[in-house]
Coordinates of C-alpha atoms in Angstrom, one line a residue:
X1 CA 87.4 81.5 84.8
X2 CA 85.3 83.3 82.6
X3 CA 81.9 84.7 84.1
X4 CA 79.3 86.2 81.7
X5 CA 76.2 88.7 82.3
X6 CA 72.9 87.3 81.1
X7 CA 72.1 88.2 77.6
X8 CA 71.9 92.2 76.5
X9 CA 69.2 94.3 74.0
X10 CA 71.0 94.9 70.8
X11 CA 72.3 98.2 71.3
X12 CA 72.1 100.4 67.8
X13 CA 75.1 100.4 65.7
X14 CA 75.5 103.6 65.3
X15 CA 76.3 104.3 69.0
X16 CA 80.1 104.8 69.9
X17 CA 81.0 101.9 72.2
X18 CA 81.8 102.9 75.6
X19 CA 84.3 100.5 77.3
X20 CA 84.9 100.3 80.5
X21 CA 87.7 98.6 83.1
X22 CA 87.3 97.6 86.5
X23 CA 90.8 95.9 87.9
X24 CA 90.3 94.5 91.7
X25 CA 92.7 94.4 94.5
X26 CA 95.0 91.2 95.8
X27 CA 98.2 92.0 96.6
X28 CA 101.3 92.5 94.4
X29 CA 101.2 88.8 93.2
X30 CA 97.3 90.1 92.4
X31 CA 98.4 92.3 90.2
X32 CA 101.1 90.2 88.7
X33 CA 98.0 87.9 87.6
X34 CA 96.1 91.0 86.6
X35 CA 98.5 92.1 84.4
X36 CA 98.9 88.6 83.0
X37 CA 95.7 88.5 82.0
X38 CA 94.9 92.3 80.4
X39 CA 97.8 91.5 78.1
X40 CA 96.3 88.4 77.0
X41 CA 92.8 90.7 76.6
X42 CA 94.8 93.2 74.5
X43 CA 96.7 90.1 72.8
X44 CA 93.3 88.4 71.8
X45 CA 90.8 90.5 71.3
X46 CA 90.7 92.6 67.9
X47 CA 89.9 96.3 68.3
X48 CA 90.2 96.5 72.1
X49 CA 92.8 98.9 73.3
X50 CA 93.5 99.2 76.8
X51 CA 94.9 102.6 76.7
X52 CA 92.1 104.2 75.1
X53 CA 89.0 103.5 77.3
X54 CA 86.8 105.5 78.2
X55 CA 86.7 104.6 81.7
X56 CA 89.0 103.3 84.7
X57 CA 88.4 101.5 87.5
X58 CA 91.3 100.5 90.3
X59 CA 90.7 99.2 93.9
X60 CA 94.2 98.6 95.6
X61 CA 96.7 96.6 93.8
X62 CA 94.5 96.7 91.1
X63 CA 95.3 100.8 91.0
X64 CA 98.4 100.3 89.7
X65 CA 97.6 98.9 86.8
X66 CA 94.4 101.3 85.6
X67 CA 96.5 104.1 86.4
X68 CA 99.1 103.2 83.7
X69 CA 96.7 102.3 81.4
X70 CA 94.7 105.7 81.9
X71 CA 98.3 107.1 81.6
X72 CA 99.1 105.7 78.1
X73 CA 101.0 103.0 79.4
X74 CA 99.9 99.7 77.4
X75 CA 100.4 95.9 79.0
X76 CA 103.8 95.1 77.2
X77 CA 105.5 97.8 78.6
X78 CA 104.0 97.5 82.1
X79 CA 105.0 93.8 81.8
X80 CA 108.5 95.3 81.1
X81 CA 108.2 97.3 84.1
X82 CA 106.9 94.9 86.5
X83 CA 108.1 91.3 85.5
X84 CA 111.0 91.5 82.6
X85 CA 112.9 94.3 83.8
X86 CA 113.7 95.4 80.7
X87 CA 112.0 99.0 80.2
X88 CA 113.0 102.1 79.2
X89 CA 110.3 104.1 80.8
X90 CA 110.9 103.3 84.2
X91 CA 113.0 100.9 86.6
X92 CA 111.2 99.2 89.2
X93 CA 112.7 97.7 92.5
X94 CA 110.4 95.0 94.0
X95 CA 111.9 96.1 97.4
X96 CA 110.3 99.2 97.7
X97 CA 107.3 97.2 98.8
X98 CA 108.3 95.9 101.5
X99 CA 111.0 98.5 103.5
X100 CA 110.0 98.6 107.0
X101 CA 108.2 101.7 108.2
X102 CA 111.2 103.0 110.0
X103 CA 109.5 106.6 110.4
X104 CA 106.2 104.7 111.4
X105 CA 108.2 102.7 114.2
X106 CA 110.3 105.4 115.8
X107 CA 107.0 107.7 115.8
X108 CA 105.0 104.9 117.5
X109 CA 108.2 104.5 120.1
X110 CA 108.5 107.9 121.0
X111 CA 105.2 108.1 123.2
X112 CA 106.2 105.0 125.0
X113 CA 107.8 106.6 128.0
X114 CA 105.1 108.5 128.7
X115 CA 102.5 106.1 128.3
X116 CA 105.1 104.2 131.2
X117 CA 105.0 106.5 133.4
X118 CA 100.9 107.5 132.9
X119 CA 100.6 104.0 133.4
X120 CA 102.4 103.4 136.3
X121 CA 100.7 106.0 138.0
X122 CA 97.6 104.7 137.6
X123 CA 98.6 101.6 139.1
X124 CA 99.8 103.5 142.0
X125 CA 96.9 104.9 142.7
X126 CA 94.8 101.6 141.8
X127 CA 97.2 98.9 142.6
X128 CA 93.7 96.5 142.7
X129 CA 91.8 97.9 140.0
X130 CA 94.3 97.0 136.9
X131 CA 93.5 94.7 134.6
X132 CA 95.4 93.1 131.6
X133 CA 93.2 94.0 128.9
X134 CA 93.6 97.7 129.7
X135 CA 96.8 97.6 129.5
X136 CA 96.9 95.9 125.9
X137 CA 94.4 98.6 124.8
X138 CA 96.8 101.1 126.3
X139 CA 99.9 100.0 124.9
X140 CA 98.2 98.8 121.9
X141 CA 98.7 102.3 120.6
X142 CA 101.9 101.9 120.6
X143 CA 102.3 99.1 117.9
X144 CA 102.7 100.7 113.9
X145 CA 99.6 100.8 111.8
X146 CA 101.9 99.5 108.8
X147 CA 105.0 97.0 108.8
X148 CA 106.2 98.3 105.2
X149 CA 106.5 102.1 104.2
X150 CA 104.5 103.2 100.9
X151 CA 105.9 106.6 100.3
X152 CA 108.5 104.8 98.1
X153 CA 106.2 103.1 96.2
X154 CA 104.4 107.0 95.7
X155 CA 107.9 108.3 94.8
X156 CA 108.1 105.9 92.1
X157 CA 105.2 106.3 90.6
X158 CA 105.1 110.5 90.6
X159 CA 108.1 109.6 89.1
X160 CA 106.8 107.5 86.1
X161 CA 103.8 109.4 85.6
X162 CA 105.4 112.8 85.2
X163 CA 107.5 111.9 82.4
X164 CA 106.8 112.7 79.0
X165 CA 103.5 112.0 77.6
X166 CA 102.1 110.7 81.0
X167 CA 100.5 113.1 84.0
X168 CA 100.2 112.6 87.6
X169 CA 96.5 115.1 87.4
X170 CA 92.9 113.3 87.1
X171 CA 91.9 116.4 85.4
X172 CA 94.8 116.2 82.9
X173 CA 94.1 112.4 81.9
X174 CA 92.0 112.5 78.7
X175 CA 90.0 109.1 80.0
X176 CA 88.3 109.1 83.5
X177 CA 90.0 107.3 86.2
X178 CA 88.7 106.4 89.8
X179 CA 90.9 104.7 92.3
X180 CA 89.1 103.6 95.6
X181 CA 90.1 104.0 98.9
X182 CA 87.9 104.2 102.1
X183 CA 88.0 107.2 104.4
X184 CA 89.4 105.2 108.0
X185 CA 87.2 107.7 110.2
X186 CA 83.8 106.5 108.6
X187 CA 84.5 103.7 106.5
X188 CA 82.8 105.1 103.8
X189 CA 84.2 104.0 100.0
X190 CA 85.3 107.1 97.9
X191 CA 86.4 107.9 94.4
X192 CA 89.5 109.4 94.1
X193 CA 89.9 111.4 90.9
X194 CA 86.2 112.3 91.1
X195 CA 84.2 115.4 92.2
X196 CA 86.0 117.4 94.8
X197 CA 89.1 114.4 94.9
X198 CA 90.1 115.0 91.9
X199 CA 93.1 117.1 92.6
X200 CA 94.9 115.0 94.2
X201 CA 98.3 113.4 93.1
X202 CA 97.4 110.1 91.4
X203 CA 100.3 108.8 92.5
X204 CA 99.1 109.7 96.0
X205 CA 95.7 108.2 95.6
X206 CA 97.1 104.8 93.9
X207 CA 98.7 105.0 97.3
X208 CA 96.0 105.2 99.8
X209 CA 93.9 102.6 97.3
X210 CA 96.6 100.4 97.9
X211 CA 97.1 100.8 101.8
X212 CA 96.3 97.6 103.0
X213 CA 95.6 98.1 107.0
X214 CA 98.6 96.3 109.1
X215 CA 100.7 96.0 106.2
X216 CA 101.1 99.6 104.8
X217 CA 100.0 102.7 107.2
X218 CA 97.1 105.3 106.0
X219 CA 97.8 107.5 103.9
X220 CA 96.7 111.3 104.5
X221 CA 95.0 113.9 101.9
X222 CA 93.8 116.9 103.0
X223 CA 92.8 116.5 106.5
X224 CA 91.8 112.9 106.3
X225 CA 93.2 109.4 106.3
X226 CA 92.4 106.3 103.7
X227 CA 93.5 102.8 103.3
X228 CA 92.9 99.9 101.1
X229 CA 89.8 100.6 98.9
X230 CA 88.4 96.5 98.9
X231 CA 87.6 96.7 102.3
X232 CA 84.5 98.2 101.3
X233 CA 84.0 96.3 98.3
X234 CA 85.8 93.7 96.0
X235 CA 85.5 95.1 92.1
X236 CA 83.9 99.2 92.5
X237 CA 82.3 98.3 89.0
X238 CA 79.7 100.8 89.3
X239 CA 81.8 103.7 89.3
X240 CA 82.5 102.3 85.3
X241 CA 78.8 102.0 84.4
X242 CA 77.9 105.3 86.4
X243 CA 80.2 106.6 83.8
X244 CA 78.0 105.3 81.2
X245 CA 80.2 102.3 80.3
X246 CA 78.5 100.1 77.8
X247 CA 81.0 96.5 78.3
X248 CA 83.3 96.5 81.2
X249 CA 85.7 94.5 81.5
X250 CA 86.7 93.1 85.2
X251 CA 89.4 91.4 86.2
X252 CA 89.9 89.4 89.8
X253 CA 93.1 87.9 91.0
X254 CA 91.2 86.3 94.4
X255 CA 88.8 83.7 94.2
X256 CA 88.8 80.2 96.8
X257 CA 90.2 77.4 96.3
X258 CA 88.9 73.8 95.8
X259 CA 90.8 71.0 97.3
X260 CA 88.5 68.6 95.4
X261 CA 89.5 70.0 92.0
X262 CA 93.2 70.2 92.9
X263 CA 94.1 66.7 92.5
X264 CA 93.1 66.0 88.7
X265 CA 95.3 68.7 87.8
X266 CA 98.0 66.5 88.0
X267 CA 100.1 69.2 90.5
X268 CA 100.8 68.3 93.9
X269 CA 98.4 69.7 96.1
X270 CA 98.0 69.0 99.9
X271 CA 94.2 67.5 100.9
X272 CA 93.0 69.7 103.2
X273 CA 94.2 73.1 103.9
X274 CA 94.5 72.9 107.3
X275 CA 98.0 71.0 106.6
X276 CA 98.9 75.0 105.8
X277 CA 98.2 76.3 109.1
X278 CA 96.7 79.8 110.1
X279 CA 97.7 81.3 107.2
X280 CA 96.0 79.2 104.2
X281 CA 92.7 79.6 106.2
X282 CA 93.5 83.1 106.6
X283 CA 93.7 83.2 102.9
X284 CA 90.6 81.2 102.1
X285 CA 88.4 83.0 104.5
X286 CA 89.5 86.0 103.0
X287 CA 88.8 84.8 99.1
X288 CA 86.0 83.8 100.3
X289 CA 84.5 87.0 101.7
X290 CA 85.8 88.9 98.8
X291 CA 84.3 86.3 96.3
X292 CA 80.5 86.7 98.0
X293 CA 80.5 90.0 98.5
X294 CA 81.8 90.4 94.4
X295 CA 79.1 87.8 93.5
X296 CA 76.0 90.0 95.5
X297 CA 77.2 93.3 93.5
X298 CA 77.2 91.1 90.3
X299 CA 73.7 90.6 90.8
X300 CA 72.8 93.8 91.9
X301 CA 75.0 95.9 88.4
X302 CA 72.3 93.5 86.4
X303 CA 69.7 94.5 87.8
X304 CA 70.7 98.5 87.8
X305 CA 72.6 98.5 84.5
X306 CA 70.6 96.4 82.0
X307 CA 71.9 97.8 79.3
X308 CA 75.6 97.1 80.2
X309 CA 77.2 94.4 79.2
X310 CA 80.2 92.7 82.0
X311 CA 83.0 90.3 81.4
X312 CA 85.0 89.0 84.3
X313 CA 87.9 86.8 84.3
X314 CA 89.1 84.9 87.2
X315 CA 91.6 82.4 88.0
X316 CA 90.6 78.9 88.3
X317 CA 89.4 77.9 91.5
X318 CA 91.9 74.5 91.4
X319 CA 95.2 76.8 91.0
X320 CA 97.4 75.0 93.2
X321 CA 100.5 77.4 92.5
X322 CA 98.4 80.4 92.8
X323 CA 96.9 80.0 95.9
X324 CA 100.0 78.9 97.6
X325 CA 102.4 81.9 96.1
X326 CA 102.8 84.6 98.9
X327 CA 100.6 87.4 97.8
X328 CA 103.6 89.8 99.2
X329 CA 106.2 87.8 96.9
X330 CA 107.7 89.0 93.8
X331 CA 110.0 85.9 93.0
X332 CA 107.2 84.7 91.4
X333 CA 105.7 87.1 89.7
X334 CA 106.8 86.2 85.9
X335 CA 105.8 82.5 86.9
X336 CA 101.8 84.0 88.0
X337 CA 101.6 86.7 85.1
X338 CA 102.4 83.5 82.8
X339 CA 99.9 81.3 84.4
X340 CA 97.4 84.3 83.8
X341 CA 98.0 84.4 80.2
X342 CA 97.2 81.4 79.6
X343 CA 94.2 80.7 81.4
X344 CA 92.6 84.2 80.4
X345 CA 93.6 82.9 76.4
X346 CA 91.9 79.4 77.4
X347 CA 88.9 80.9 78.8
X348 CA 88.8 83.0 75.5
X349 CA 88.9 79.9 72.5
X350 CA 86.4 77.8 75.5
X351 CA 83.7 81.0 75.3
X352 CA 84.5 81.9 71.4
X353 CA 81.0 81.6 70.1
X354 CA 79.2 83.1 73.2
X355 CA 81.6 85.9 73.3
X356 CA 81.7 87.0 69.3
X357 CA 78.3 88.1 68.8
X358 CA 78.8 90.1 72.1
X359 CA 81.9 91.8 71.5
X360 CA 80.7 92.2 68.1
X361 CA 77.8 94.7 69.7
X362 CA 80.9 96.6 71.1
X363 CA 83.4 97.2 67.7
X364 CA 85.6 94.6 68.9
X365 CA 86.7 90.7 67.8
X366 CA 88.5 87.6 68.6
X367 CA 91.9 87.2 67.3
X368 CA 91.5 83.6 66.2
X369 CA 94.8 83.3 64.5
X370 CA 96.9 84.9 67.4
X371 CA 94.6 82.4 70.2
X372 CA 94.9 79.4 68.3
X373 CA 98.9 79.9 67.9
X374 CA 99.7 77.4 71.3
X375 CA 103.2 78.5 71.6
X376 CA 102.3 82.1 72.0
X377 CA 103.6 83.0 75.2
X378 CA 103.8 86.5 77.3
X379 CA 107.0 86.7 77.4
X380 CA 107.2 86.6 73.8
X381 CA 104.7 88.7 72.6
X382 CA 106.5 91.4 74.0
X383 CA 109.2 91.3 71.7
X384 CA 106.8 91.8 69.2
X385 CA 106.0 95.0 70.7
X386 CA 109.3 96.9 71.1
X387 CA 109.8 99.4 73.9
X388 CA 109.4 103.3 73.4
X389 CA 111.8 106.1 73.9
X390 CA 111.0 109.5 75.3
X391 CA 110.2 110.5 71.9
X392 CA 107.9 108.5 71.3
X393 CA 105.9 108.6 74.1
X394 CA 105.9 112.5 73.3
X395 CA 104.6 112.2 70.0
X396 CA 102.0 109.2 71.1
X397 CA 100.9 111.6 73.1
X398 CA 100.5 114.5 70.8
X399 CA 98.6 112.4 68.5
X400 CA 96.3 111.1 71.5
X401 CA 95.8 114.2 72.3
X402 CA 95.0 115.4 68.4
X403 CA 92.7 112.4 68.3
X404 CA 90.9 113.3 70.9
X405 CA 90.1 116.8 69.7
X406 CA 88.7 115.4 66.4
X407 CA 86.6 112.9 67.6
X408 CA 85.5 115.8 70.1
X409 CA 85.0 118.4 66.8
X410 CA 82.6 115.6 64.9
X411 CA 80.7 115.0 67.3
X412 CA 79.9 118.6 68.3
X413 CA 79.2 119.4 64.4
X414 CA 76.9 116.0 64.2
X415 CA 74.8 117.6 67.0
X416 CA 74.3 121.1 65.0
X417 CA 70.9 121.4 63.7
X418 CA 70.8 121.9 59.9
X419 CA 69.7 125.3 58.5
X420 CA 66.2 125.7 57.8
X421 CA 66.9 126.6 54.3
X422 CA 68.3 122.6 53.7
X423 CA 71.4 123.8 52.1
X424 CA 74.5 121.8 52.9
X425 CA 77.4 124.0 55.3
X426 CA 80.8 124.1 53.8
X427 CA 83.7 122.8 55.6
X428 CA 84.5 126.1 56.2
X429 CA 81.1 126.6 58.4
X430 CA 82.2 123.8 60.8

């Protein structure tokens, strides 16, 4: 589903458009959708490149995915990566998600016996005063902070973001890139990769972004600890438009469900979801915190950022097969990225005339041809967009980099006052 901000001022022509992208959180089938539906955006929309933004946004799962694209690493061969298999940048093991904390357990174990013994010689001394709840605040300690180590998942990623072309520094990235995470000892959000946090490994802060409490421990930098960045908030747009971002796009994998649409779908749905137990309430609660609190700092980026324009695409609230996919599953991950595509392409043919004058206002255009084609699928239009060698990257790169320095170079000799005298500088004077 397709959510639009109220109508913009014109902005003047003449102004570089400054694009922006803000990629939530929502587990590894999340990001499977997320990455879905950016390739669809780069598939369908004329002009828009998603490795040249000027701005990156990435709350947990949704880390990932930013900090490839800040690194030069476009949807096809992130799709190669993640759901084909078929790269030859880097080979990803779904299994390194979810290895047990081993480390974690044993370290948690150690301190056992002598919590025993403390413990029993308080009951010594107090055989009357014991109560059960002390001792499962106690021994509470004891338990892991995370079931699943994420120092693989780091490894990986220094790995694929040290190689050519690519760089594991913020300061080395030629677009800004904030990943969120919130500091565990006063719950406060941060931006990792800005002022003061931005020498840290961004492979390190994609981890802590992405440490989702109970499931993966907190991860440490410096003298602190941090862990999933969306329990503070669902999207982190702001940190975009603070950046001056003129259109951001936002993508969402979460959103609740609706029983009531389900059934004229034509897919078998259950009619309540209590028939799923604990954990589809679990999930819907959850959705449905993320969804309000997203929807309150919708209102609020209007209001502060009226010259910004916002695009946010969501999946449809009567997904049957989304919903009930295990967030922490990769079986289905080709499956969800598929589904994404095509609802992201559907939501861009529904909203074609309210969305060309807008992205008209930013450089950019539908691709009609390419979103009216119906047997365009994800999986094929990566073939149409054949993997890269080292070399390649290299030289991408290099021209990025040469790109960069021109645009840097005109607009530095745009803002040189003319001489008094009126006489036009020579090339040479530049």
């Amino acid at each position: 589903m397709l959510q639009l901000d109220a109508e913009r001022p014109a902005r003047n022509a003449r102004d570089r458009a400054r694009i922006g992208l803000a990629v939530a959180g929502g587990g590894p089938i999340g990001g499977m959708w997320e990455l879905g539906a950016l390739h669809a955006l780069a598939d369908g929309i004329d002009g828009l490149d998603l490795t040249d933004l000027h701005v990156y946004v990435g709350v947990s799962s949704g880390s990932f995915l930013a900090a490839g694209l800040a690194n030069g690493l476009d949807t096809a061969e992130m799709a190669r990566i993640f759901l084909t298999g078929d790269s030859r940048e880097a080979v990803f093991h779904p299994e390194s998600f979810v290895r047990p904390a081993l480390f974690e357990y044993m370290k948690r174990a150690a301190g056992m016996p002598r919590m025993m013994l403390d413990w029993m010689a308080e009951l010594a001394r107090h055989p009357f005063g014991a109560r059960l709840s002390d001792a499962v605040l106690r021994f509470g300690s004891l338990l892991p902070t995370g079931l699943f180590d994420n120092e693989s998942v780091e490894a990986f990623l220094r790995e694929m973001f040290t190689g050519p072309g690519r760089s594991n520094d913020f300061r080395q990235l030629r677009r800004k890139l904030y990943l969120i995470a919130v500091e565990l000892d006063s719950g406060k959000a941060v931006r990792l990769g800005g002022p003061g946090l931005d020498d840290v490994p961004i492979s390190r802060a994609v981890e802590a972004s992405a440490a989702l409490p109970g499931l993966y421990p907190p991860v440490r930098i410096g003298e602190r600890w941090y862990v999933d960045g969306a329990l503070a908030r669902t999207l982190h747009a702001s940190a975009a438009l603070d950046q001056g971002a003129t259109l951001v796009f936002a993508v969402n994998p979460l959103v609740p469900y609706n029983a009531d649409r389900a059934p004229g779908t034509g897919r078998a749905a259950p009619e309540s979801l209590i028939e799923g137990g604990l954990p589809a309430v679990l999930s819907q609660t959850f959705r449905t915190l993320l969804t309000s609190r997203m929807q309150t700092g919708l209102g609020k980026y209007a209001q502060a950022y009226p010259q910004a324009d916002m695009l946010l695409f969501e999946p449809r609230a009567d997904e049957v097969e989304l919903f009930f996919t295990n967030l922490f599953s990769y079986s289905h991950r080709r499956r969800v990225a598929e589904l994404a595509w095509r609802v992201v392409r559907a939501d861009l043919r529904r909203n074609a005339g309210t969305l060309a004058p807008l992205l008209a206002r930013h450089g950019l255009a539908l691709h009609h041809e390419r979103l009216a084609a119906a047997d365009r699928s994800l999986e094929a239009s990566l073939r149409l967009h054949p993997a890269r060698d080292a070399a390649t990257a290299s030289l991408n790169a290099a021209l990025n980099d040469l790109d960069g320095a021109l645009r840097r170079r005109k607009a530095a000799s745009t803002a040189t006052p003319k001489p008094a005298s009126g006489r036009r500088q020579s090339a040479a004077g530049h």
